[in-house]
Structures are given as structure tokens and as C-alpha cells.
Tab-separated table of C-alpha atoms and ligand atoms in Angstrom:
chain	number	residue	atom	x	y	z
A	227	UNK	CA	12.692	25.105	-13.292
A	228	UNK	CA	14.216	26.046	-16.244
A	229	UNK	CA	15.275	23.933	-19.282
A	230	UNK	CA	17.472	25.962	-21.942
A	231	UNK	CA	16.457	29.017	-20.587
A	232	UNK	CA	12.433	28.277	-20.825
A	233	UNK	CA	10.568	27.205	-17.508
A	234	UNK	CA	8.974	24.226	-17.219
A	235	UNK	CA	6.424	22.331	-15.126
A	236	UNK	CA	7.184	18.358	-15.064
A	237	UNK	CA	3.553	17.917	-15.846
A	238	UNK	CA	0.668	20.252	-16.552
A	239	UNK	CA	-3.413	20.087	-18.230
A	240	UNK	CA	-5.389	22.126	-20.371
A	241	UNK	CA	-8.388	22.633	-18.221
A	242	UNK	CA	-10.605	23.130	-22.011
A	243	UNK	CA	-9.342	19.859	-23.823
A	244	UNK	CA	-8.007	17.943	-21.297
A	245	UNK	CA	-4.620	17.061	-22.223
A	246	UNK	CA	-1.712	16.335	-20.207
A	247	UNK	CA	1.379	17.253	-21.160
A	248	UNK	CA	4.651	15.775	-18.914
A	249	UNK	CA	8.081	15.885	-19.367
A	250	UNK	CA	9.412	12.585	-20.758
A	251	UNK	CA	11.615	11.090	-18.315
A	252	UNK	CA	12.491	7.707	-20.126
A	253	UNK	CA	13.490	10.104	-22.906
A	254	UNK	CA	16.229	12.143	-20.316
A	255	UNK	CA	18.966	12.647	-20.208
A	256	UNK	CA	19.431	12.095	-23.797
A	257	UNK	CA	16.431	13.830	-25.135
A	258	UNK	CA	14.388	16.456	-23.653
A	259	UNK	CA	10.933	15.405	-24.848
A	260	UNK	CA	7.276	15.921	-24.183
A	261	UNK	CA	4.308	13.590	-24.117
A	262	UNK	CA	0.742	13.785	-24.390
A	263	UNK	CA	-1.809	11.779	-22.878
A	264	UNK	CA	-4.802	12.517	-24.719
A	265	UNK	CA	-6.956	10.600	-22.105
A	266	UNK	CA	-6.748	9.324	-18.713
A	267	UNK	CA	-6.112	5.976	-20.264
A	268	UNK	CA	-2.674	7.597	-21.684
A	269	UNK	CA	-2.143	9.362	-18.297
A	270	UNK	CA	-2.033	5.877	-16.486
A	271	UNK	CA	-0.080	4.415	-18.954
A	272	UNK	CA	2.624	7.214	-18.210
A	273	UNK	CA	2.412	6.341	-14.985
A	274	UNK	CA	2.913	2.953	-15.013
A	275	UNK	CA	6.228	3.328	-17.720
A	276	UNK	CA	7.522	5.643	-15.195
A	277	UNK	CA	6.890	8.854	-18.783
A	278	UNK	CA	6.540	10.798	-15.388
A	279	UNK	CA	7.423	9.598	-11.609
A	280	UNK	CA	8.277	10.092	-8.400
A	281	UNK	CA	6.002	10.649	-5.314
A	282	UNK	CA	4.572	14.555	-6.265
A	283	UNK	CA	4.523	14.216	-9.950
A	284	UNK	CA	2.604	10.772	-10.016
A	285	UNK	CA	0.255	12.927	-7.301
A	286	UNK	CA	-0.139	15.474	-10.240
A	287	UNK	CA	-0.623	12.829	-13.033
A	288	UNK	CA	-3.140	11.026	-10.604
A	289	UNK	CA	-5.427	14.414	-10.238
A	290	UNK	CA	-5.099	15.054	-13.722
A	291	UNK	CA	-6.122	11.342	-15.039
A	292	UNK	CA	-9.346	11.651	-12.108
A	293	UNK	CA	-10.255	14.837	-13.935
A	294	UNK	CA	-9.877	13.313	-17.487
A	295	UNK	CA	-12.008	10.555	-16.682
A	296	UNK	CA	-14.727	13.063	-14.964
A	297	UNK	CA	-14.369	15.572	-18.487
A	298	UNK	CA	-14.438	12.100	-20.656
A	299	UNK	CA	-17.779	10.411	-18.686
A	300	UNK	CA	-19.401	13.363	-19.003
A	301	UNK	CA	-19.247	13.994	-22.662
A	302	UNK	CA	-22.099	13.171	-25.156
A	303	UNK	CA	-25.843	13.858	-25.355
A	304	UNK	CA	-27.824	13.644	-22.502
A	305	UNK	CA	-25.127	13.584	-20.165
A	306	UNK	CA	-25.022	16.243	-16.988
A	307	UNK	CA	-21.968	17.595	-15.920
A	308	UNK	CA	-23.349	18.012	-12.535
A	309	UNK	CA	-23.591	15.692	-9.958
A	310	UNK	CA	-27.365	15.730	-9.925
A	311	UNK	CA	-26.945	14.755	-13.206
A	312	UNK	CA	-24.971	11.703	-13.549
A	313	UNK	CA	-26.149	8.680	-14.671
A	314	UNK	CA	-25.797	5.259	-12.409
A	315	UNK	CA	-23.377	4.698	-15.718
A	316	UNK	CA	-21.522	7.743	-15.441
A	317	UNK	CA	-21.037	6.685	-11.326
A	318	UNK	CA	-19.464	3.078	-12.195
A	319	UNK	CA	-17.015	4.636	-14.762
A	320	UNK	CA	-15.526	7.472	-12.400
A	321	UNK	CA	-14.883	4.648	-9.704
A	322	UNK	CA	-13.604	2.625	-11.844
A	323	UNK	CA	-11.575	4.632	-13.796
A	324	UNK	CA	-10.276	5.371	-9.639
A	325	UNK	CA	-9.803	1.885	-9.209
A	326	UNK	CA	-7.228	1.872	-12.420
A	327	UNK	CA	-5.739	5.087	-11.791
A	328	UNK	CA	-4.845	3.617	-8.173
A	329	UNK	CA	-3.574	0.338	-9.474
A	330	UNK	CA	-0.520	1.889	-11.578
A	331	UNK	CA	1.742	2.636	-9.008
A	332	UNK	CA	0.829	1.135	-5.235
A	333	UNK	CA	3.157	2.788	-2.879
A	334	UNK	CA	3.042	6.414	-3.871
A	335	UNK	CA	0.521	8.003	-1.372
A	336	UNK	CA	0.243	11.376	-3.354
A	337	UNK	CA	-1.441	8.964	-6.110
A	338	UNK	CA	-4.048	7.944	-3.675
A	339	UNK	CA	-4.582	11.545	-1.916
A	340	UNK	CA	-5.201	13.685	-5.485
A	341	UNK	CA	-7.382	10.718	-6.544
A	342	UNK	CA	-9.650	10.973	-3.331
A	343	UNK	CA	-9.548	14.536	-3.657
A	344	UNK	CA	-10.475	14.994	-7.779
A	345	UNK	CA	-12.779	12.059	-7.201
A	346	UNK	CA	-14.473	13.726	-4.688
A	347	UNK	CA	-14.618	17.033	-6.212
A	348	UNK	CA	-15.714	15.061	-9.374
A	349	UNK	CA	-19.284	14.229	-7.668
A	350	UNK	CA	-19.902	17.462	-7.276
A	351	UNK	CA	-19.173	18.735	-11.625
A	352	UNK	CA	-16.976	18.441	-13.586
A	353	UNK	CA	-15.954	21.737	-13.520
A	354	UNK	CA	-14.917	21.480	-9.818
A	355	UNK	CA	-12.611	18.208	-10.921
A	356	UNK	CA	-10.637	20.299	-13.304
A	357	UNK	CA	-10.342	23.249	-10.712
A	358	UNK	CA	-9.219	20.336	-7.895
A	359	UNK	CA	-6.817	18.707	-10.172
A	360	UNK	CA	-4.726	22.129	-11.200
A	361	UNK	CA	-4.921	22.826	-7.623
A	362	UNK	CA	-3.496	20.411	-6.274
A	363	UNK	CA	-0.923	20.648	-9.179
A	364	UNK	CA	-0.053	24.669	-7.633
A	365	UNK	CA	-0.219	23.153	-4.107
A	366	UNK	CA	2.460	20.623	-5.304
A	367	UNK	CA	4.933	23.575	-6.389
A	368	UNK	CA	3.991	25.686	-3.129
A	369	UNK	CA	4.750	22.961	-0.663
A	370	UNK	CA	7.918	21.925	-2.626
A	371	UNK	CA	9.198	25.578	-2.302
A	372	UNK	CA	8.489	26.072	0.759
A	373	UNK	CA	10.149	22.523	1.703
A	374	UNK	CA	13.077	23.903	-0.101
A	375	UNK	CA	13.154	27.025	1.906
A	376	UNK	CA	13.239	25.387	5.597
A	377	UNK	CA	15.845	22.667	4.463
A	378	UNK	CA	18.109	25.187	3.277
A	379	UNK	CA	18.924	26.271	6.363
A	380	UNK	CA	20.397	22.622	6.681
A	381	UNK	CA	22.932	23.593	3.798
A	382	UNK	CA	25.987	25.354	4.554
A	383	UNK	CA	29.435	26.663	2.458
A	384	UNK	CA	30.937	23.621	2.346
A	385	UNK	CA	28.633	20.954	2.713
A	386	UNK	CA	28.728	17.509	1.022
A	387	UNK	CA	25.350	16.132	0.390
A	388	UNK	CA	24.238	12.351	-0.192
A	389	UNK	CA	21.073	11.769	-2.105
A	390	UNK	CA	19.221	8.702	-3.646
A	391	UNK	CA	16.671	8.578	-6.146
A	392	UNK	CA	15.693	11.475	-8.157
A	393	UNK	CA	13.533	13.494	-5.102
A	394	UNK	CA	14.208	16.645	-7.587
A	395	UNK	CA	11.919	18.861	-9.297
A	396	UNK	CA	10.998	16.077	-11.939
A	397	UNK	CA	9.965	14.047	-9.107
A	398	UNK	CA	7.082	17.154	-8.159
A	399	UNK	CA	5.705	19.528	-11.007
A	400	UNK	CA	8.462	22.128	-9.510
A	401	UNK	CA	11.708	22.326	-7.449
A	402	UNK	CA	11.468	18.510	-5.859
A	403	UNK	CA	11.161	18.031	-2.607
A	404	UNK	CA	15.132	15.931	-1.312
A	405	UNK	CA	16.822	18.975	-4.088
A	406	UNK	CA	14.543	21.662	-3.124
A	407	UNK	CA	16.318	22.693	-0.156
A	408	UNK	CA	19.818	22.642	-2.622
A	409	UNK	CA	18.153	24.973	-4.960
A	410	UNK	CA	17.213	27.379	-2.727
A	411	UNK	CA	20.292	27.058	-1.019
A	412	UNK	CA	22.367	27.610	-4.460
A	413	UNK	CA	19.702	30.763	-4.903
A	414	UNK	CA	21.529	31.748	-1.755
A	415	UNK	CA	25.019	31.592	-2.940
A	416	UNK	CA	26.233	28.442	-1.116
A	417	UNK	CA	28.739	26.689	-2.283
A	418	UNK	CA	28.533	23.030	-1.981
A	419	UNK	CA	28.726	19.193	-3.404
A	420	UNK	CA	26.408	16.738	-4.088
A	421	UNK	CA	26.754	12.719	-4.250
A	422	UNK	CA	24.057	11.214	-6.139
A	423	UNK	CA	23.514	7.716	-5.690
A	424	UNK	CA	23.303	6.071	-9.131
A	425	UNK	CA	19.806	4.140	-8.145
A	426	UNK	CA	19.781	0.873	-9.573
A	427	UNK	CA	18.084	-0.353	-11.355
A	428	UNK	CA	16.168	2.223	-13.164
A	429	UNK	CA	19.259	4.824	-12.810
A	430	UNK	CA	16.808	8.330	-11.737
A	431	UNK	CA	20.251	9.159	-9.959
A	432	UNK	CA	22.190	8.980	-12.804
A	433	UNK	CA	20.147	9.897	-15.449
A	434	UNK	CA	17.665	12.821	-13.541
A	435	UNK	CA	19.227	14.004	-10.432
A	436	UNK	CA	22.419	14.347	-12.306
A	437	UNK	CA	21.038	16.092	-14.855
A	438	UNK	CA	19.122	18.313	-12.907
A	439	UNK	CA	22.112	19.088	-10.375
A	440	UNK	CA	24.183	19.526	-13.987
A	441	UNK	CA	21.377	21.880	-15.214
A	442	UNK	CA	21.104	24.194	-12.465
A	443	UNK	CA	25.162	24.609	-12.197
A	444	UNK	CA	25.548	22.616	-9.257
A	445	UNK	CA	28.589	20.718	-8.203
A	446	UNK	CA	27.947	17.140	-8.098
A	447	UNK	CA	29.809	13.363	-8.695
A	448	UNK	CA	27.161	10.322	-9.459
A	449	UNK	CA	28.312	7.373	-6.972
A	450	UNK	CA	27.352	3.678	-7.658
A	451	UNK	CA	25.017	2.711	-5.346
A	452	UNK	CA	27.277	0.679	-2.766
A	453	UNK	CA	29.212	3.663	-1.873
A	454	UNK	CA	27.690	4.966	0.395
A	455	UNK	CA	29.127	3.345	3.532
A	456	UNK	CA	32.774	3.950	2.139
A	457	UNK	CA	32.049	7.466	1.575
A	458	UNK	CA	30.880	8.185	5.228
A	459	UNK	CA	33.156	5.850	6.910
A	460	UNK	CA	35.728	8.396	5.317
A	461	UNK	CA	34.447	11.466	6.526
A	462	UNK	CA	32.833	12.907	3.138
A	463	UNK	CA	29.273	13.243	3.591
A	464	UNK	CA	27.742	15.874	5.914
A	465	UNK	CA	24.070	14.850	6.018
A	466	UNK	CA	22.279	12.831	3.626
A	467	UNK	CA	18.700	13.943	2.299
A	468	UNK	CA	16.113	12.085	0.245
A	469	UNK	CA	12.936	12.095	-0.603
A	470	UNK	CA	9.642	9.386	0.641
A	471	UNK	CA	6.869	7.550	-1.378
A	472	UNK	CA	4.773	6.912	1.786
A	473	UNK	CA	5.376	7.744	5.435
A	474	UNK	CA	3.399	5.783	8.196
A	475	UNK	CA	1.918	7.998	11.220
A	476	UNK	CA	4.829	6.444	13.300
A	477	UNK	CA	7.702	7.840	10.267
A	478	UNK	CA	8.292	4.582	8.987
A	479	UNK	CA	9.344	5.975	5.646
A	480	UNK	CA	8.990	4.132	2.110
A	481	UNK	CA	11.236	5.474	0.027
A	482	UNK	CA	13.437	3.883	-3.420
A	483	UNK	CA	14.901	1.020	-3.343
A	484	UNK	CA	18.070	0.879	-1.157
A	485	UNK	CA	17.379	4.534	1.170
A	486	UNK	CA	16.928	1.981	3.907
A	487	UNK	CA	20.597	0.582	3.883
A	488	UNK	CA	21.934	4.484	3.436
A	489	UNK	CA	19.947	5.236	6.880
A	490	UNK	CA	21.167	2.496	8.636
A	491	UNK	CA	25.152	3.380	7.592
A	492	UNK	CA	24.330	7.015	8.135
A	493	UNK	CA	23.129	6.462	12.130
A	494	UNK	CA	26.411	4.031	12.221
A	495	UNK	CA	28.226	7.190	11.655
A	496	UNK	CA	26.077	9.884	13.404
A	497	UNK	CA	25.653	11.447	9.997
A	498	UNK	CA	22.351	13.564	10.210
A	499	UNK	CA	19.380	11.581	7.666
A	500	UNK	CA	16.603	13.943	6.467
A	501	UNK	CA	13.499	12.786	4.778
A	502	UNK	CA	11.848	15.821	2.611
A	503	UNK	CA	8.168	15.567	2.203
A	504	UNK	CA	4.971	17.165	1.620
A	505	UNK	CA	2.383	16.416	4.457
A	506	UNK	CA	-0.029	14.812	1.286
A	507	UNK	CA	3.268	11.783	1.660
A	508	UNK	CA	1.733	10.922	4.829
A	509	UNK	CA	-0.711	8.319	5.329
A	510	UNK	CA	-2.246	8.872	8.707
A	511	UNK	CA	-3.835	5.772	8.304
A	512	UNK	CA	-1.401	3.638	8.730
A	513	UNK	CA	0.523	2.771	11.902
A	514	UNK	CA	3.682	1.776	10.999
A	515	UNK	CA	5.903	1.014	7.539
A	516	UNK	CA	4.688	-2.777	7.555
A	517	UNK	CA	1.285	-1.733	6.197
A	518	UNK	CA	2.789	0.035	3.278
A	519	UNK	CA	2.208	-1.531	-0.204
A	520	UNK	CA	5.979	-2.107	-1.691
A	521	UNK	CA	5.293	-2.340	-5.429
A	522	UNK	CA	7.290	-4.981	-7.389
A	523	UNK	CA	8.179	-4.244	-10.835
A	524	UNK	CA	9.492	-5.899	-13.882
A	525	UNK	CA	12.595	-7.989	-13.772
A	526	UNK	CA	14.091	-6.500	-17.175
A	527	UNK	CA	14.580	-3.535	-15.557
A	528	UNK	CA	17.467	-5.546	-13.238
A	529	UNK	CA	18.735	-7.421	-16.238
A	530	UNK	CA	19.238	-4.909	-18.904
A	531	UNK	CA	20.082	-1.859	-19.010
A	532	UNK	CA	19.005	0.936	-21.862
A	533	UNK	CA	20.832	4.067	-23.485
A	534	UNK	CA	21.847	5.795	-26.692
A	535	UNK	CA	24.489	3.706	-28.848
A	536	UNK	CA	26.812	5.646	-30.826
A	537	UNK	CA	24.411	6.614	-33.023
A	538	UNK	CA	21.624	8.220	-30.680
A	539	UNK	CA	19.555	5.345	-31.178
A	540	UNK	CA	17.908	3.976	-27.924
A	541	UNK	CA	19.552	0.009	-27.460
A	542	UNK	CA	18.354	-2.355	-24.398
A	543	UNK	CA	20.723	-5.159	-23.948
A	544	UNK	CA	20.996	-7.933	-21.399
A	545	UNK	CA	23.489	-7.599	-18.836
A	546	UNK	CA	22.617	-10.253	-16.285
A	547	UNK	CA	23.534	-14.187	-16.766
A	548	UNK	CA	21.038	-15.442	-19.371
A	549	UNK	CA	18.394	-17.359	-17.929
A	550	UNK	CA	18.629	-16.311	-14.510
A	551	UNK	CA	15.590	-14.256	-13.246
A	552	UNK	CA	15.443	-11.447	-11.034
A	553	UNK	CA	13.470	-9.965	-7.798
A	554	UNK	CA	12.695	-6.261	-8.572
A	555	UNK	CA	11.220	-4.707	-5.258
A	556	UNK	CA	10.980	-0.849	-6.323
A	557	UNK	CA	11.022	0.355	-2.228
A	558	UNK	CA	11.817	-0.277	1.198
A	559	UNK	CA	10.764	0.896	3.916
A	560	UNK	CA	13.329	2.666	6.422
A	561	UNK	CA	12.636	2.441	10.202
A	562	UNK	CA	11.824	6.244	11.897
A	563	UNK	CA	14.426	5.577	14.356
A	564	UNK	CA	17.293	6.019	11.720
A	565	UNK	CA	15.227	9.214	10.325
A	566	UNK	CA	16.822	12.731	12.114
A	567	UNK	CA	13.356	14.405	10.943
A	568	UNK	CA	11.084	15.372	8.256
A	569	UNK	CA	11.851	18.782	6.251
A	570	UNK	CA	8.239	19.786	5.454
A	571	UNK	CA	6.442	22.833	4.269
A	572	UNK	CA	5.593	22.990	7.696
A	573	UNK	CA	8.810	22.905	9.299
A	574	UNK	CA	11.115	20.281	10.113
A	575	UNK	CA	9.360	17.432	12.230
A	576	UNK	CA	11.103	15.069	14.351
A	577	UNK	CA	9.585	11.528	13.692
A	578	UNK	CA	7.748	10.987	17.260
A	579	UNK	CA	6.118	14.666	16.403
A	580	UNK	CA	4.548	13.370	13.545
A	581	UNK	CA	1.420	11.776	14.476
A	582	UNK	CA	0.595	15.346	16.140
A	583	UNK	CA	0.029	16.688	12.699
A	584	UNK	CA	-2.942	16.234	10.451
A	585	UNK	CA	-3.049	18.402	7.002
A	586	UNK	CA	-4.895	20.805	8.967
A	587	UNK	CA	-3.047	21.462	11.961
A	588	UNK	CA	-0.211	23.423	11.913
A	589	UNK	CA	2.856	22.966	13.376
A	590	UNK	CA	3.063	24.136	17.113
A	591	UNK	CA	6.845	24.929	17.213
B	809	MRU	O1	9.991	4.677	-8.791
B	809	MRU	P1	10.150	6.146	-8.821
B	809	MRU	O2	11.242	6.677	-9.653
B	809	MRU	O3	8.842	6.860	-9.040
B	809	MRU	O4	10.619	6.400	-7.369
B	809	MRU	C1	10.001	7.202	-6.529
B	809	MRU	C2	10.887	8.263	-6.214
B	809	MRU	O5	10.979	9.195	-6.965
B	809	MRU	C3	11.754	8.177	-5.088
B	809	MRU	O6	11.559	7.130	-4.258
B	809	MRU	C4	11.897	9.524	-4.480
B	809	MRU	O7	13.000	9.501	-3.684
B	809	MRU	C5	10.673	9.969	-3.716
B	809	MRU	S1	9.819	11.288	-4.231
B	809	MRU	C6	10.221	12.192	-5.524
């Protein structure tokens, strides 16, 4: 997408030194900054400080810090960058430098599928780690588009959208996967309005979808988070879309923090609930949404809040009762029977199709 006229991935590596450069979310909306993580140690750092989230992008960042530590093991004399080549040394570091690159952010499947995949690729050279990681970085964009092309058809003149989170194209390397199908639609010429739930505690609806909707000229309102019943119950919202961290075979969905209270109002009202995801979201491994990690983060991120003061200058400042703590669960999981179906870059799948599909198969209907 494009920021002042220049387009931007959210994250992308030079395949000859091996940086990684990412958009700065912490720094948006006030600043539009980039970072770069020399190493895969900064990579996972970036990760874990949320410098670049949501599902697709941490899938990126997680490719991209596999291939780092591949380039980075191999360096130095006497070193092959081959498989046959490799030290026993050289094999400990790459799975352990896995191990760590798994560890920053538990829920997000995509983190776990482009670390299997670079990894993999990785044993093979080095060369073929770098080629997997910008890959999968492509594949990211092409499934997102194409996600964005099938749930357009869901958008009409008129419509009134609900989102949560920030499922936009910060969330991937390119057009998002919950705002993809708005995008396209807006391509289109469709005229319609977007709620964005403001997403407590960390704010990506506030601060990213609502820059993002703001940024590509499309007509939005940010909502605080316990809106969402009173908005239905009085006939505003038309469907309500979002994006997923990890999806059980059954469609259990994990998604941020809240989605599953949204679903739950939305089937109250017979309001259609979408869930827009890449196959590489879907753990086929797991039955159902009670074996999905739910990662728990800090509790200063529910008791203070951070933004520019009148000067520009970053403040944090307590906003909770001092010395009471706080529980900071960063997902839930919603149930598949509150899910209308999956916008993929395969179609849209009801939940009971799901387990029919594997990354390979395609979609019979
Ligand atoms: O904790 P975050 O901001 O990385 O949250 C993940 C998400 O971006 C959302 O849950 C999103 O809706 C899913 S995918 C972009």
C-alpha cells in the first residue's frame, strides 16, 4: 500500500546483507518510521515489542529471522553454507535460534509455519533459506489479495462494516487480510463505512486500522470496544469481518482479545461474522480452539496508556488504580459455530468444510 504516495511493504530483507527492514508500528500513527533489525536477534525483539505484528507480518518477520540465523551460522572460516557442510555447531544454533524465534509470540500460527518452512529449507543452504523466506514474504501479499478479492463480493454500496484489531495490510506485508476485501472493494467504487473497534489495550484499532482506513480515503468512525452490541442491537452493522491468529481444524478461531464477545452478539442478531485468513492460519493439527496457546502479555499495557503530549514527545502514564495489578490475555478463542465462514484465497469456507482442506488441496466448490 501506499504511504504519501510511495508503496510500501510492512516488512521486507535484503537477501545480500540480511537486514530487515519493517514498518514501525509502536511509532504509528504519530510517526511513520522504519526499523532495522540487523540480526535475527533484533528481528525477535521486534516481534516480541509488537515493532511489527499481527498474524501475516509476524509470519514474514519469523521467515526472515530463520534466514538471518541460517546467513549468521554460516559465516566465518571453515564454515559450509551447504547442508553437507554444517557443523554439529552450526545444527544446535539453527534449532535453537527456532526455538527463540518460536517463543516470541505463541499463538500466531504463521510464526510457526515460515519457521518450519525457512528451517527446513535452511538444511538444505543457505541460499535456499533466503529464497524460502522472500517467498513466503510474496506468498503473504498473493494470498492477502486474493483474500481481498473473494470478500469483496461481501461488500456492497451501502454497507456498514464492524472490525476488531488491526487485520489490515500492516498486519500482512500487503493489503491485510479482515481490510483486504474493503480495499478491493473501494478499488471498485463502493461506497461504504467502517466501525473499528478501538482494541484495548494495545489500541491497533485506533491507532492502525484507523489510520490505514484514513489513509486509503475510506469512511470510517473508531468505536470503544463495548459498542459493539449497542451498535447491532440498533440496526447499524451489516456484517462484521476480522481477522484470526490461529484456526483449529474444527474453526475454532483465535483471534484479539475480545472478537469472541463480538461473535457471540453478532449470531444474537443474525448479523453475518466472517473470519479472513490465509490457509498458512490454520493449524491442521489441532482439533479444536482449546489446544491453542493464548499468549499473556504484560500488565502495563492494561494500566497505562502511551501517546504524543503536546509537544510530540512519546509520555506513558498510569491510568489504572495504583497498586492494583492486571490480567492481560492478548486472545480468545471464538467457537466455529458463531463463525458464518472463512474468506480465504481459496474461496470462502464454511467452518464444517474446513477440515476438507489441506494447503494442497484446492477447494472443490
Ligand atoms: O497482538 P497483535 O496485534 O499481533 O494481534 C494480532 C492481530 O493482529 C489480530 O488478532 C488480527 O486480528 C489477526 S491478523 C492480522
Amino acid at each position: 500500500m501506499k504511504v504519501a504516495g510511495k508503496h510500501y511493504r510492512t516488512i521486507w530483507m535484503d537477501s545480500k546483507t540480511g537486514e530487515v527492514s519493517m514498518i514501525d508500528q509502536n511509532a504509528l500513527p504519530f510517526s511513520f518510521e522504519i526499523f532495522i533489525a540487523r540480526n535475527y536477534q533484533d528481528t525477535c525483539h521486534a516481534i516480541v515489542t509488537m515493532i511489527t505484528r499481527g498474524a501475516g507480518a509476524i509470519g514474514a518477520a519469523a521467515g526472515f529471522a530463520m534466514a538471518q540465523a541460517f546467513m549468521e551460522g554460516a559465516r566465518g572460516e571453515g564454515r559450509g553454507v551447504n547442508s553437507a557442510d554444517y557443523t554439529l555447531e552450526q545444527l544446535f544454533f539453527f534449532d535453537k535460534v527456532r526455538k527463540e524465534i518460536e517463543a516470541t509470540r505463541p499463538t500466531a500460527r504463521n510464526l510457526f509455519y515460515a519457521t518450519e518452512r525457512v528451517y527446513n529449507a535452511g538444511l538444505i543452504s543457505v541460499e535456499s533459506a533466503i529464497r524460502e523466506a522472500q517467498l513466503l514474504a510474496d506468498q503473504n501479499i498473493a494470498d492477502a489479495k486474493q483474500i481481498g478479492e473473494y470478500g469483496s463480493k461481501l461488500v456492497h454500496n451501502g454497507s456498514r462494516i464492524l472490525t476488531h484489531c488491526n487485520a489490515g495490510w500492516l498486519g500482512f506485508v500487503d493489503y491485510g487480510s479482515a481490510l483486504a476485501p474493503l480495499y478491493i472493494a473501494k478499488e471498485q467504487g463502493k461506497e461504504f463505512f467502517v466501525y473499528a473497534d478501538e482494541t484495548r489495550p494495545r489500541n491497533q484499532g485506533a491507532r492502525l486500522t484507523a489510520w490505514e482506513l484514513q489513509n486509503e480515503g475510506i469512511p470510517h468512525k473508531i468505536v470503544p470496544d463495548n459498542a459493539g452490541a449497542y451498535l447491532m442491537s440498533q440496526g447499524l452493522i451489516d456484517f462484521v469481518i476480522v481477522g484470526a491468529d490461529r484456526i483449529a481444524s474444527n474453526g475454532d478461531t483465535a483471534n484479539k482479545i475480545g472478537t469472541f464477545e463480538k461473535a457471540i452478539v453478532a449470531k444474537e442478531f443474525g448479523i453475518p461474522f466472517y473470519v479472513a485468513v490465509p490457509f498458512s492460519t490454520i493449524d491442521f493439527s489441532l482439533t479444536d480452539g482449546s489446544q491453542i496457546p493464548i499468549e499473556e502479555r504484560s500488565e502495563d499495557e492494561v494500566l497505562t496508556y502511551s501517546g504524543p503530549d503536546s509537544e510530540g514527545v512519546m509520555r506513558t502514564i498510569r491510568m489504572a488504580s495504583p497498586g492494583s495489578h492486571a490480567l492481560n490475555p492478548a486472545f480468545d478463542v471464538t467457537p466455529a459455530k458463531f463463525i458464518t465462514g472463512f474468506i480465504t484465497e481459496k474461496g470462502l469456507v464454511k467452518p464444517e468444510e474446513l477440515a476438507d482442506f489441506s494447503l494442497d488441496k484446492p477447494l472443490k466448490h
